PDB file of C-alpha atoms and ligand atoms in Angstrom:
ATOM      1  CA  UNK K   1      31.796 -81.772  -7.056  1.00  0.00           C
ATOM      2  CA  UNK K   2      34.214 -79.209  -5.643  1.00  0.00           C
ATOM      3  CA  UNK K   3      35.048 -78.198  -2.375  1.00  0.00           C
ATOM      4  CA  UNK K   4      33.215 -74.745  -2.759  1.00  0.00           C
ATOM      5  CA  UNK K   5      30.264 -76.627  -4.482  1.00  0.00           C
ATOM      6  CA  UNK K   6      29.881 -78.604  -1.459  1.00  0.00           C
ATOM      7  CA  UNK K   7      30.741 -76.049   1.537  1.00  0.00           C
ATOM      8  CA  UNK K   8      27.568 -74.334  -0.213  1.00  0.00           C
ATOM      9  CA  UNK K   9      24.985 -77.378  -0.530  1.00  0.00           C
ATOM     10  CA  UNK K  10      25.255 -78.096   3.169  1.00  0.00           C
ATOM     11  CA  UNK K  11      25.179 -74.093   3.975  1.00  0.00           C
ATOM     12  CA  UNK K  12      22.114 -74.358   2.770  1.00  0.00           C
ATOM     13  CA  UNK K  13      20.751 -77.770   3.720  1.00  0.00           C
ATOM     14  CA  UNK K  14      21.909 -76.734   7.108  1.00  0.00           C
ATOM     15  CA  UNK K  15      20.207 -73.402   6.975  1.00  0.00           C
ATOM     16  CA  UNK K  16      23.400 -71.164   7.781  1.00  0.00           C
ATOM     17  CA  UNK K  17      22.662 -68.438   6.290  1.00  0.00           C
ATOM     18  CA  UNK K  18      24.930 -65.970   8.122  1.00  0.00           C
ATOM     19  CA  UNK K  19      27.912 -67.996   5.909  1.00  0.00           C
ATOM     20  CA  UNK K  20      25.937 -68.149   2.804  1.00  0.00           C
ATOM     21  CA  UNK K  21      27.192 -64.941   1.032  1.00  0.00           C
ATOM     22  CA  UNK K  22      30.546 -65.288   2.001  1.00  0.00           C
ATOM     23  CA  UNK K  23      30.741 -68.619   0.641  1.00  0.00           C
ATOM     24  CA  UNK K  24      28.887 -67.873  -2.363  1.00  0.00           C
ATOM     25  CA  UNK K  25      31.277 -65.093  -3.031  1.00  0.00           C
ATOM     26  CA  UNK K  26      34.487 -66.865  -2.487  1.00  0.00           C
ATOM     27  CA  UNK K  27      33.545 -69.707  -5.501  1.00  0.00           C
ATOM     28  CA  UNK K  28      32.981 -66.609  -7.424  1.00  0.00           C
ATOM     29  CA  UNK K  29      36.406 -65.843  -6.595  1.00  0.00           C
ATOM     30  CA  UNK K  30      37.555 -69.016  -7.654  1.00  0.00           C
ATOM     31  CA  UNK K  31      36.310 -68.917 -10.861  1.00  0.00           C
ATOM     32  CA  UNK K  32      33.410 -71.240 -10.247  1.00  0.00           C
ATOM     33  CA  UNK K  33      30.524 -70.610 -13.068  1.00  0.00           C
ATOM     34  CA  UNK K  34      27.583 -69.204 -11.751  1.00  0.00           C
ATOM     35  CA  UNK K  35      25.286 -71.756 -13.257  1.00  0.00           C
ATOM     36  CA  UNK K  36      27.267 -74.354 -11.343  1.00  0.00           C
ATOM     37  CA  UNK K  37      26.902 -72.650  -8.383  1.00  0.00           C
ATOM     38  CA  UNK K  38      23.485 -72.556  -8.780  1.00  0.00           C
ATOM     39  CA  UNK K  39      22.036 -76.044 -10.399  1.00  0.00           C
ATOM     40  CA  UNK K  40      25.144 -78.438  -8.578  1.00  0.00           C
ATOM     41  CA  UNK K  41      25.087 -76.564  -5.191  1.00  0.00           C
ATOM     42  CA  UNK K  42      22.004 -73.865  -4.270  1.00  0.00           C
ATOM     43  CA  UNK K  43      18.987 -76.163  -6.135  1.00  0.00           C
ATOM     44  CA  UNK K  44      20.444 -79.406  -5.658  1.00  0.00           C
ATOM     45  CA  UNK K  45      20.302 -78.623  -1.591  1.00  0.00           C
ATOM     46  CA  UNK K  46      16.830 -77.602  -2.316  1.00  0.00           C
ATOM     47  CA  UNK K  47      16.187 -80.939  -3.788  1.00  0.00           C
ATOM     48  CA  UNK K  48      17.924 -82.459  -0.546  1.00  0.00           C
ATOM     49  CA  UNK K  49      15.796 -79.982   1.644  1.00  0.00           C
ATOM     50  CA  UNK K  50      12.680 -80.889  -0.097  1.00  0.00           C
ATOM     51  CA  UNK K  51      13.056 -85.056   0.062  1.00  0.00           C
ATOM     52  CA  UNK K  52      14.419 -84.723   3.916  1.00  0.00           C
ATOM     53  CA  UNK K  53      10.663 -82.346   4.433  1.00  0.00           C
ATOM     54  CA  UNK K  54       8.914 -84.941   2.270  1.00  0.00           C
ATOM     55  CA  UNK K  55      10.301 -88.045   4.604  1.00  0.00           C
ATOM     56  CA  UNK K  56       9.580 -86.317   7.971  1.00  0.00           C
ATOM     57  CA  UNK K  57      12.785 -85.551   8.528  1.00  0.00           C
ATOM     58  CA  UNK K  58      12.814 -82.021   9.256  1.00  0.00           C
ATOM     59  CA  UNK K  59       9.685 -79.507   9.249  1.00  0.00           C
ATOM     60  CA  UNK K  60       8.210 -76.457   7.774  1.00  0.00           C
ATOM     61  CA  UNK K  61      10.920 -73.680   9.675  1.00  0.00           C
ATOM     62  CA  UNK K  62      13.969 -75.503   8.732  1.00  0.00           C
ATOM     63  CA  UNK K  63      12.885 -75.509   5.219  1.00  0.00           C
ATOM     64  CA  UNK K  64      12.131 -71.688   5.840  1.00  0.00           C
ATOM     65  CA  UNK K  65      15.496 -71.451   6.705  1.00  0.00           C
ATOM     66  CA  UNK K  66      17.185 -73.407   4.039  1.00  0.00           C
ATOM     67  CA  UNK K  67      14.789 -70.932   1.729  1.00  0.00           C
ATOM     68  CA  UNK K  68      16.154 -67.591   3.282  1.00  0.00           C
ATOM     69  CA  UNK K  69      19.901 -69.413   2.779  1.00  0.00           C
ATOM     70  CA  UNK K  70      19.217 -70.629  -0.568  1.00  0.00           C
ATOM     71  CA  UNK K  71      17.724 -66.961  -1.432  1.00  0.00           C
ATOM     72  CA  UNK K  72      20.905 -65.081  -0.031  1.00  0.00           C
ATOM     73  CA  UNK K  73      23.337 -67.154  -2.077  1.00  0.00           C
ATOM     74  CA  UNK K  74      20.733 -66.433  -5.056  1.00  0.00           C
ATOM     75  CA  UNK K  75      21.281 -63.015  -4.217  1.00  0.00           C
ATOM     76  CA  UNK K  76      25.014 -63.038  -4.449  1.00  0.00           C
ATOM     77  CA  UNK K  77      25.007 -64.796  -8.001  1.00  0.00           C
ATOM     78  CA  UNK K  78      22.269 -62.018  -9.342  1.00  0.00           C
ATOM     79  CA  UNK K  79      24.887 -60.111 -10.844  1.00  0.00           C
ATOM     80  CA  UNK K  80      26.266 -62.231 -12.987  1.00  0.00           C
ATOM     81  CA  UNK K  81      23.147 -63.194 -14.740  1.00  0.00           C
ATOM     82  CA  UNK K  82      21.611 -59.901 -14.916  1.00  0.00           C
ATOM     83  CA  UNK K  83      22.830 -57.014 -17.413  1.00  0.00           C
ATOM     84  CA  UNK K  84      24.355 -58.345 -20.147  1.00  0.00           C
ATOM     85  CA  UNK K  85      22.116 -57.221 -22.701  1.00  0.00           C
ATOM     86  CA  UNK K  86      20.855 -53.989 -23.065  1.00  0.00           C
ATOM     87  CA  UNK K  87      17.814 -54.078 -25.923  1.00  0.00           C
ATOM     88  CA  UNK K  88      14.831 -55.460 -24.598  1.00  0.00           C
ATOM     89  CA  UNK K  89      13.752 -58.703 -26.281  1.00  0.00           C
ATOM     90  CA  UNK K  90      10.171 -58.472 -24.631  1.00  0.00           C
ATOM     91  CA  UNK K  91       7.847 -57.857 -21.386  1.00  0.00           C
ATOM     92  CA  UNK K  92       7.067 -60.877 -19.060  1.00  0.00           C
ATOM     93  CA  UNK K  93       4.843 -60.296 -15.893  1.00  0.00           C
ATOM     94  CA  UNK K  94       6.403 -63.309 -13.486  1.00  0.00           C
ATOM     95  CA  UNK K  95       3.486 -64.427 -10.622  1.00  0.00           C
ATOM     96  CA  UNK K  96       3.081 -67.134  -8.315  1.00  0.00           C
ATOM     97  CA  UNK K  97      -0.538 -67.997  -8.656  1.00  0.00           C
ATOM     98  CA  UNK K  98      -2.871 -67.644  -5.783  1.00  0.00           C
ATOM     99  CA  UNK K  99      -2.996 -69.724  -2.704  1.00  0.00           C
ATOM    100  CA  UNK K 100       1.239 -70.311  -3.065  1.00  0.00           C
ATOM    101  CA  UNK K 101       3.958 -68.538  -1.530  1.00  0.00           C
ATOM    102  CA  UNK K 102       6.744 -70.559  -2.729  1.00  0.00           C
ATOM    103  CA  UNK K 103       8.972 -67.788  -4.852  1.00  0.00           C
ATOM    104  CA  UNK K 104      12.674 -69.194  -5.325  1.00  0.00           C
ATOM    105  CA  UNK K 105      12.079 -71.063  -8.230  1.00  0.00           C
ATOM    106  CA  UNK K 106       9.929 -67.958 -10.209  1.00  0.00           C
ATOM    107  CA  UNK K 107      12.899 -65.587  -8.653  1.00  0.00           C
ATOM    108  CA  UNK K 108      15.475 -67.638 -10.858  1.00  0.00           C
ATOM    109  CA  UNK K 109      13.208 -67.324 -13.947  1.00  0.00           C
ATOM    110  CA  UNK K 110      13.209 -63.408 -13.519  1.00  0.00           C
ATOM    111  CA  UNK K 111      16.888 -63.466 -13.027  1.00  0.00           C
ATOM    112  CA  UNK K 112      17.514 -65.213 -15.880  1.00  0.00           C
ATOM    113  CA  UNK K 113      15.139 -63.758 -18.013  1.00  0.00           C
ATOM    114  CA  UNK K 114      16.285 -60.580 -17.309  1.00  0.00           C
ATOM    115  CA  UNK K 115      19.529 -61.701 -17.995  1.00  0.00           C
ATOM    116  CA  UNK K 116      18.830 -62.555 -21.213  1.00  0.00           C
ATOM    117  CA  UNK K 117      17.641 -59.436 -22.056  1.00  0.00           C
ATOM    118  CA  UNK K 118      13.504 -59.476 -20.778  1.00  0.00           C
ATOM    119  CA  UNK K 119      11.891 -56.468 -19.169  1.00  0.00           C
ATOM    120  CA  UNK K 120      10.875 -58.090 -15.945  1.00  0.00           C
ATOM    121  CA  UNK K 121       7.710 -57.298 -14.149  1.00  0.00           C
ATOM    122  CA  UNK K 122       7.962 -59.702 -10.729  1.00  0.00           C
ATOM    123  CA  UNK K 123       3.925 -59.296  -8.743  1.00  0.00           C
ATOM    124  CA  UNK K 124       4.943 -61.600  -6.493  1.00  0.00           C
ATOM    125  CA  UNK K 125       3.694 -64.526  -5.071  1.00  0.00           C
ATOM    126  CA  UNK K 126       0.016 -65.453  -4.286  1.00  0.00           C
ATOM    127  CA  UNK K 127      -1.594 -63.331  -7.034  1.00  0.00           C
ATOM    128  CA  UNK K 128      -5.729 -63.600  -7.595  1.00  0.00           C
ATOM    129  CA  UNK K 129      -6.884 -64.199 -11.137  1.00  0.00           C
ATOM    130  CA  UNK K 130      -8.929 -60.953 -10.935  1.00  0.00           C
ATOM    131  CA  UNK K 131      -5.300 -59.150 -10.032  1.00  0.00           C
ATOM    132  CA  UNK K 132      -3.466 -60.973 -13.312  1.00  0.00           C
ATOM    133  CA  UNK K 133      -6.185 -59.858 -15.603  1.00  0.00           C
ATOM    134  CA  UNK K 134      -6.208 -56.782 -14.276  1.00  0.00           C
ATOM    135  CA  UNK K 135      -2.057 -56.382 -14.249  1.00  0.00           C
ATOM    136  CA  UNK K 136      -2.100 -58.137 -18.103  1.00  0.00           C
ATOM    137  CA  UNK K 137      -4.618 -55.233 -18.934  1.00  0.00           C
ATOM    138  CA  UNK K 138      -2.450 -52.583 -17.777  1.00  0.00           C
ATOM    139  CA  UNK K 139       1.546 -53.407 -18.608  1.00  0.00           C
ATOM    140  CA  UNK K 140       0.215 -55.684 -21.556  1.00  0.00           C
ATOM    141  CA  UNK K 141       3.126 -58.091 -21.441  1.00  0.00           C
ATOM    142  CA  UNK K 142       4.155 -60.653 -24.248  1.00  0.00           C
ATOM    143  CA  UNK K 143       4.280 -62.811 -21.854  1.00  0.00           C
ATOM    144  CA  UNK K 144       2.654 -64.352 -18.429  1.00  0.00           C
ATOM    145  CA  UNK K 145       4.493 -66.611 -16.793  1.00  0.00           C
ATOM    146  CA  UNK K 146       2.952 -68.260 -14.019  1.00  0.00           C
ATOM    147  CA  UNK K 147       4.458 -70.711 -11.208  1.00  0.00           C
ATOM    148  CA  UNK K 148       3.381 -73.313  -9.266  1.00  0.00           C
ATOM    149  CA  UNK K 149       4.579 -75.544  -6.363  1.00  0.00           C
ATOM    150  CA  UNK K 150       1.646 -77.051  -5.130  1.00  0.00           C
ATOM    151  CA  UNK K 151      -0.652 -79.644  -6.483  1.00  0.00           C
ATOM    152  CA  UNK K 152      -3.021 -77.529  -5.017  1.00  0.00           C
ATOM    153  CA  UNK K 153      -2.522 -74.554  -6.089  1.00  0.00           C
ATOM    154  CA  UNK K 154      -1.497 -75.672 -10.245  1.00  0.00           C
ATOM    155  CA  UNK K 155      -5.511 -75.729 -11.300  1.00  0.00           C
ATOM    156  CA  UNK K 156      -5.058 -71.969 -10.872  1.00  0.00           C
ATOM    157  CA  UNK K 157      -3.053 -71.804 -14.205  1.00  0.00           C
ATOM    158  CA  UNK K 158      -6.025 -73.365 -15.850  1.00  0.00           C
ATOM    159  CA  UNK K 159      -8.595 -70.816 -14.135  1.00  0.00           C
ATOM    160  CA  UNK K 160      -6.614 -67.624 -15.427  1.00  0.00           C
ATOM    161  CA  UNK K 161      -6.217 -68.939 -18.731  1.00  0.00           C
ATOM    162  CA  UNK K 162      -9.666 -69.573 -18.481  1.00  0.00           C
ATOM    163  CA  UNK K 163      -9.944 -65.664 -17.539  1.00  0.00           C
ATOM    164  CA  UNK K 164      -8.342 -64.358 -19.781  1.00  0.00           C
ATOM    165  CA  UNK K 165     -10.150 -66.270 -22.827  1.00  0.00           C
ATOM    166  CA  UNK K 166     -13.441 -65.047 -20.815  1.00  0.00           C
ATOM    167  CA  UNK K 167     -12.236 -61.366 -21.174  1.00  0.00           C
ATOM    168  CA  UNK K 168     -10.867 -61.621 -24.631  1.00  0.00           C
ATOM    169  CA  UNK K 169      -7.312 -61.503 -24.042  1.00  0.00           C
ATOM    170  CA  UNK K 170      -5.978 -65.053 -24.752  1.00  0.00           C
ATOM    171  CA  UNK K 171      -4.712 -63.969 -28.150  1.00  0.00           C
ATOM    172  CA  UNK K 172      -2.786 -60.753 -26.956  1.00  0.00           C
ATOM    173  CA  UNK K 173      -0.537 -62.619 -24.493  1.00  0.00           C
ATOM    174  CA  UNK K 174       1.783 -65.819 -24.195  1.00  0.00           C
ATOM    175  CA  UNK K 175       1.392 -67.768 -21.392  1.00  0.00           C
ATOM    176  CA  UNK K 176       4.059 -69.922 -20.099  1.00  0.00           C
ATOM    177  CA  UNK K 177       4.093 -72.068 -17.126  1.00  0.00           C
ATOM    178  CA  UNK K 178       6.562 -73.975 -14.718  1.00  0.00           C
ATOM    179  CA  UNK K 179       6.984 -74.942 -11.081  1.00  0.00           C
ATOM    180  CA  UNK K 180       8.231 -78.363  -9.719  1.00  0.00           C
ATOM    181  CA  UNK K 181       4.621 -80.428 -10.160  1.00  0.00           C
ATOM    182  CA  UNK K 182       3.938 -79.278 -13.370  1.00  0.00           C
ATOM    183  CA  UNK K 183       4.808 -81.058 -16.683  1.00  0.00           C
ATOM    184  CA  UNK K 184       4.280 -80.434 -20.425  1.00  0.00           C
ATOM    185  CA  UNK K 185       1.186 -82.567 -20.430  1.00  0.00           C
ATOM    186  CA  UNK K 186      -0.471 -80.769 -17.739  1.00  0.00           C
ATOM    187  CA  UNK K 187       0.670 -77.333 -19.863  1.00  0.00           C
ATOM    188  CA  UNK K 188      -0.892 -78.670 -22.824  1.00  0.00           C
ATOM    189  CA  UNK K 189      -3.997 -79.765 -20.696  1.00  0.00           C
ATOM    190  CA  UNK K 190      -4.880 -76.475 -19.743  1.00  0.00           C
ATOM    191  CA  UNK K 191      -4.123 -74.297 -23.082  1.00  0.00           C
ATOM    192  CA  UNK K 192      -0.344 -72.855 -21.852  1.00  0.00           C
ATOM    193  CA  UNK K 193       1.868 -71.698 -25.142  1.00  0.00           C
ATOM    194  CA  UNK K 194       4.678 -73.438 -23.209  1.00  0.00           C
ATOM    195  CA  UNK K 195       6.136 -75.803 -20.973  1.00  0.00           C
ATOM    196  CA  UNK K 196       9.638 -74.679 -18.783  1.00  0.00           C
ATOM    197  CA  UNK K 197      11.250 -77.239 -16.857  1.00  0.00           C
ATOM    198  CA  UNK K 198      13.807 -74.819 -15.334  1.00  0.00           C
ATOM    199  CA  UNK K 199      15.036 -71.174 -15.771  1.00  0.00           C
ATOM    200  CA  UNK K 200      17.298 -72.010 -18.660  1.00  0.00           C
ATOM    201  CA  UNK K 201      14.185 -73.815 -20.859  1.00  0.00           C
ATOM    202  CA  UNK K 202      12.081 -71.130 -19.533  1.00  0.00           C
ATOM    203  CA  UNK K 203      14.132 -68.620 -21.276  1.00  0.00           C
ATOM    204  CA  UNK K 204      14.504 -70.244 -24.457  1.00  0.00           C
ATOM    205  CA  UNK K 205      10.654 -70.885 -24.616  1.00  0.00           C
ATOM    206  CA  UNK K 206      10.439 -67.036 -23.703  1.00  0.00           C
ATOM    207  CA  UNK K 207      12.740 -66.194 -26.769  1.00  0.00           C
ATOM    208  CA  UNK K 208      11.094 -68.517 -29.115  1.00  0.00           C
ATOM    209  CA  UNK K 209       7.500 -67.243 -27.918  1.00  0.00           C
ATOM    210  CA  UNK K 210       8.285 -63.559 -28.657  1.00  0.00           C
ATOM    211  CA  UNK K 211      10.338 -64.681 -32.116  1.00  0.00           C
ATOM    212  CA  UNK K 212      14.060 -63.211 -30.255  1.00  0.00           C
ATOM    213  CA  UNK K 213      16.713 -64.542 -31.832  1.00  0.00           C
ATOM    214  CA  UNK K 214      19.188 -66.505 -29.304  1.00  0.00           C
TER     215      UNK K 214
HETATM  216 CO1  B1M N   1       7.132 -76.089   0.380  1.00  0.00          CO
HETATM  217  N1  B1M N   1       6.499 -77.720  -0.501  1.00  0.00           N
HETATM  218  N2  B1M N   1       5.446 -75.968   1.396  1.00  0.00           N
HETATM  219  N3  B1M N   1       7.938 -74.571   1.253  1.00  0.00           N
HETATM  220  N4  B1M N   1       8.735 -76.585  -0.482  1.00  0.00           N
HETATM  221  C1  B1M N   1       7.338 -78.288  -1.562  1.00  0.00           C
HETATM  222  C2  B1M N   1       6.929 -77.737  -2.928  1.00  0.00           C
HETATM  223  C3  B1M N   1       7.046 -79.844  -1.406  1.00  0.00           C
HETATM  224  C4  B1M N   1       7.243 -80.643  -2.698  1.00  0.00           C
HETATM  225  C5  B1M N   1       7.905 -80.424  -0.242  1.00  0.00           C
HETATM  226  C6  B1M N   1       7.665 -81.901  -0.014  1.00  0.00           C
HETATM  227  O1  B1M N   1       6.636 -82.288   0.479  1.00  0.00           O
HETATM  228  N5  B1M N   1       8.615 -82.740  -0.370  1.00  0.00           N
HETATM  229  C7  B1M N   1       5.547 -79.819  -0.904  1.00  0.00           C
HETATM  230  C8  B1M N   1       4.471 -79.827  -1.992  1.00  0.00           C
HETATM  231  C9  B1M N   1       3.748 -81.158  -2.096  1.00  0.00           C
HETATM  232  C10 B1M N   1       2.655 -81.116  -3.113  1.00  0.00           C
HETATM  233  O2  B1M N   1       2.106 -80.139  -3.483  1.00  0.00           O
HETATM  234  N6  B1M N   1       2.338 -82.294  -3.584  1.00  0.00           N
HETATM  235  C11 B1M N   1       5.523 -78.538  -0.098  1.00  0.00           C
HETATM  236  C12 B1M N   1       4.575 -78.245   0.925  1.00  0.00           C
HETATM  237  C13 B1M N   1       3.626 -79.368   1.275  1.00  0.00           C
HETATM  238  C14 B1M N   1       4.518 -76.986   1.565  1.00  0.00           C
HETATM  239  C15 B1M N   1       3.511 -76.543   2.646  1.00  0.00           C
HETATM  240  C16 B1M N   1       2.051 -76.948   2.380  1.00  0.00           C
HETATM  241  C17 B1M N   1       4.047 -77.086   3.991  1.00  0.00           C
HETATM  242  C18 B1M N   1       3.155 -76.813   5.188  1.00  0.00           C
HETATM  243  O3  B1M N   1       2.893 -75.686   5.533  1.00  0.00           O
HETATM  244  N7  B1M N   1       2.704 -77.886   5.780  1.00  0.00           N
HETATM  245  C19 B1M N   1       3.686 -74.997   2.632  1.00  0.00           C
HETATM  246  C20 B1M N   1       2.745 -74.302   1.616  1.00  0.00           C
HETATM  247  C21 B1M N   1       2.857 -72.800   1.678  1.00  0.00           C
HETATM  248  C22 B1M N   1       2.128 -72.151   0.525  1.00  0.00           C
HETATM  249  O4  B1M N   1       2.700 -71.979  -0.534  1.00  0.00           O
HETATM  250  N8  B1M N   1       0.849 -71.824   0.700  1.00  0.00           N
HETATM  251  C23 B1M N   1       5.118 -74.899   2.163  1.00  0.00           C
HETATM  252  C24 B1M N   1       5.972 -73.862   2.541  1.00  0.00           C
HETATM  253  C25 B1M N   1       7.282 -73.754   2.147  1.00  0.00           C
HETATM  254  C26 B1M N   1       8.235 -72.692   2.691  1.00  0.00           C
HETATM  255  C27 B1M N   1       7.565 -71.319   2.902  1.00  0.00           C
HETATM  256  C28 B1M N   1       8.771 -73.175   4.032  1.00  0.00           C
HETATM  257  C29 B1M N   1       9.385 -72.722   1.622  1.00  0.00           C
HETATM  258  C30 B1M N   1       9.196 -71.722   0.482  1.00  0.00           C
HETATM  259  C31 B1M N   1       9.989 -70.458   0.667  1.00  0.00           C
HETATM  260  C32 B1M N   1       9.983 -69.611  -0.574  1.00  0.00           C
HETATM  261  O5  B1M N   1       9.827 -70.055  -1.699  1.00  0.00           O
HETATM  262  N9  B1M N   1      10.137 -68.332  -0.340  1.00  0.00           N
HETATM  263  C33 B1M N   1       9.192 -74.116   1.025  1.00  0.00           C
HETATM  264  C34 B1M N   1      10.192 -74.798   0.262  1.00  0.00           C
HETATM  265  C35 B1M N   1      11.564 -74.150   0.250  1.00  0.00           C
HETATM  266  C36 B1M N   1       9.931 -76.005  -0.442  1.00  0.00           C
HETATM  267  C37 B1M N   1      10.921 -76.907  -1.223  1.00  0.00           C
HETATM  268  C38 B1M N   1      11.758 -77.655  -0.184  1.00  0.00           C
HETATM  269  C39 B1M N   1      11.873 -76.236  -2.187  1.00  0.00           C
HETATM  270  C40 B1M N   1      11.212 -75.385  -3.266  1.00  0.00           C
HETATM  271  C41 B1M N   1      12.301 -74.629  -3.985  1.00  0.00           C
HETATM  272  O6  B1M N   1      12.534 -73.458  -3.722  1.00  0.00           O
HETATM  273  N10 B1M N   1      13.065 -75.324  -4.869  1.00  0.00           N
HETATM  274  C42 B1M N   1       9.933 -77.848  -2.018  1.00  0.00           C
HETATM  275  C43 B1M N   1      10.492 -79.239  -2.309  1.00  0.00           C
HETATM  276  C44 B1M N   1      11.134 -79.301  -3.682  1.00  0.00           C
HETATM  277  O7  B1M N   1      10.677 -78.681  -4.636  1.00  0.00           O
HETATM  278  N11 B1M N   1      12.138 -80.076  -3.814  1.00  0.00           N
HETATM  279  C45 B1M N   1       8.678 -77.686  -1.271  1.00  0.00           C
HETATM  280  C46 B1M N   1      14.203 -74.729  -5.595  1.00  0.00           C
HETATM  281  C47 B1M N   1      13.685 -73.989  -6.837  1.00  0.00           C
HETATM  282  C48 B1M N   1      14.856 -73.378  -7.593  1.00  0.00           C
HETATM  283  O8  B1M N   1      13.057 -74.949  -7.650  1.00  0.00           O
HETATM  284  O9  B1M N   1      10.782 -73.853  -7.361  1.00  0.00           O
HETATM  285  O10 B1M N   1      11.029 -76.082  -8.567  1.00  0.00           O
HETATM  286  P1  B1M N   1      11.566 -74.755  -8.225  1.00  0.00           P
HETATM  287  O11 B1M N   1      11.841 -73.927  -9.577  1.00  0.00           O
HETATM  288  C49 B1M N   1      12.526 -74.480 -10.689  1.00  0.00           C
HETATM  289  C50 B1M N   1      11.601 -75.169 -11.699  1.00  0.00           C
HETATM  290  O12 B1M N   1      10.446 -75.729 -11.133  1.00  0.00           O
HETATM  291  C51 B1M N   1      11.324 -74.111 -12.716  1.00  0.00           C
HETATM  292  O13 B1M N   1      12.536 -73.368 -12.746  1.00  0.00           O
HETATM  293  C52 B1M N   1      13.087 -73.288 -11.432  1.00  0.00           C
HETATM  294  C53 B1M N   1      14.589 -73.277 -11.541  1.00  0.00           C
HETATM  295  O14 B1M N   1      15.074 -74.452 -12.148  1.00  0.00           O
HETATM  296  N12 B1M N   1      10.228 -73.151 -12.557  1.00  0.00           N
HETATM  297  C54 B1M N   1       9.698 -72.561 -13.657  1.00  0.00           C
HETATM  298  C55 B1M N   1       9.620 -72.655 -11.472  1.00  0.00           C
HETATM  299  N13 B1M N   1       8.704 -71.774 -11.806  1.00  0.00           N
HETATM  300  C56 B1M N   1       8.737 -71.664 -13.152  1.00  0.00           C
HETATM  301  C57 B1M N   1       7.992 -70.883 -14.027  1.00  0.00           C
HETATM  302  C58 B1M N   1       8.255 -70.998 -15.400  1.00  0.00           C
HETATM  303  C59 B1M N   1       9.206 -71.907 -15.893  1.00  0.00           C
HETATM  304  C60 B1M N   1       9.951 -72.679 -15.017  1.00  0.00           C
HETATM  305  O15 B1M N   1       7.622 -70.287 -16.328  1.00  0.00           O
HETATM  306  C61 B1M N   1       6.813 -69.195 -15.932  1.00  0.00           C
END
């Protein structure tokens, strides 16, 4: 790993996220590639941040603050994902499903979607069934892509695809889901179109969903 690489992974483990942009910036300089910036250095802390939580090591705010970090560097990168192409290859409404407020992860799938080319509708995190249905009625997407970090919270992928069969809309929209607990399996469980692992399978799925060439 570079220098810059790993100046960044500890910004962020360490939650210093007055440096973050800076840093982020000067590997851009450098001539770092953005997706190495982000998988080798801003997720992989994440990963780092997550096992540290998981082993009692550190507690809910400084993995609040390794999220604002991680977000800012995100932030800085942006850029260079977003814009290249200029037909759009689709709509995808992007939600974290109710009861979750974890957003990094379904921030990156915008980006990148958008990036490739997607018209990006972003509700947010914590979103009610009632307020998907009601959201797929009016912007009628190609695609709903939900996220999920919680074990907890990943049975509410199931109950709006169960919603949206119940108000006869299964057949007028894709649905693809993703988040760090779920798996194909699980997507296949429940009825999803598709499985995304991370942003970059997210986006092919997207593309191969809505028929876009690559
Ligand atoms: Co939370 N948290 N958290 N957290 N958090 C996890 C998920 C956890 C695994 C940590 C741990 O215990 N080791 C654990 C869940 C355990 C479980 O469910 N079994 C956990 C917990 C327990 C909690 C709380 C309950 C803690 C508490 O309060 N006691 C609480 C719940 C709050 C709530 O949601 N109601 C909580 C809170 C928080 C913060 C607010 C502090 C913060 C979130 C800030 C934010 O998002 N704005 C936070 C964070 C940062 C994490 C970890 C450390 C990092 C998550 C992250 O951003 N990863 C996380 C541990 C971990 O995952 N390693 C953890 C980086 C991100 C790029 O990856 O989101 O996986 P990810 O997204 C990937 C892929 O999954 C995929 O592509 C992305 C890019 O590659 N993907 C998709 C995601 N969505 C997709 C959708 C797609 C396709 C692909 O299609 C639509």
């Amino acid at each position: 790993m570079t220098d810059h690489l790993h100046t960044i992974k500890a910004a962020v483990i360490g939650g210093r996220h007055g440096e973050i942009k800076g840093l982020v910036q000067q590997a851009l300089d450098a001539g770092l590639d953005p997706a190495a910036i982000i998988n080798d250095a801003l997720i992989a802390a994440m990963d780092v941040v997550g096992k540290d939580f998981g082993d009692g090591k550190i507690f809910v705010p400084e993995m609040l603050v390794s999220a604002v970090t991680m977000k800012a560097g995100l932030d800085v990168v942006k850029p260079c994902l977003t814009g290249g192409e200029s037909q759009s290859r689709g709509t995808v409404i992007m939600a974290t499903v109710k009861g979750d407020l974890h957003d990094i992860g379904k921030n990156l799938v915008s980006m990148m979607l958008e990036g490739a080319g997607f018209k990006v509708m972003d509700l947010g995190t914590d979103l009610s069934v009632d307020k998907l249905i009601d959201q797929v009625k009016t912007i009628q997407p190609d695609i709903l892509g939900l996220s999920a970090l919680l074990t907890t919270t990943m049975p509410e992928m199931q109950n709006v695809i169960g919603a949206l069969k119940a108000q006869g809309l299964r057949d007028k929209v894709k649905v693809l889901v993703g988040g760090a607990p779920v798996d194909r399996v699980f997507a296949e469980k429940i009825g999803a179109d598709g499985y995304g692992a991370n942003a970059a399978e997210a986006v092919e799925l997207a593309r191969r969903l809505t028929g876009a060439k690559a």
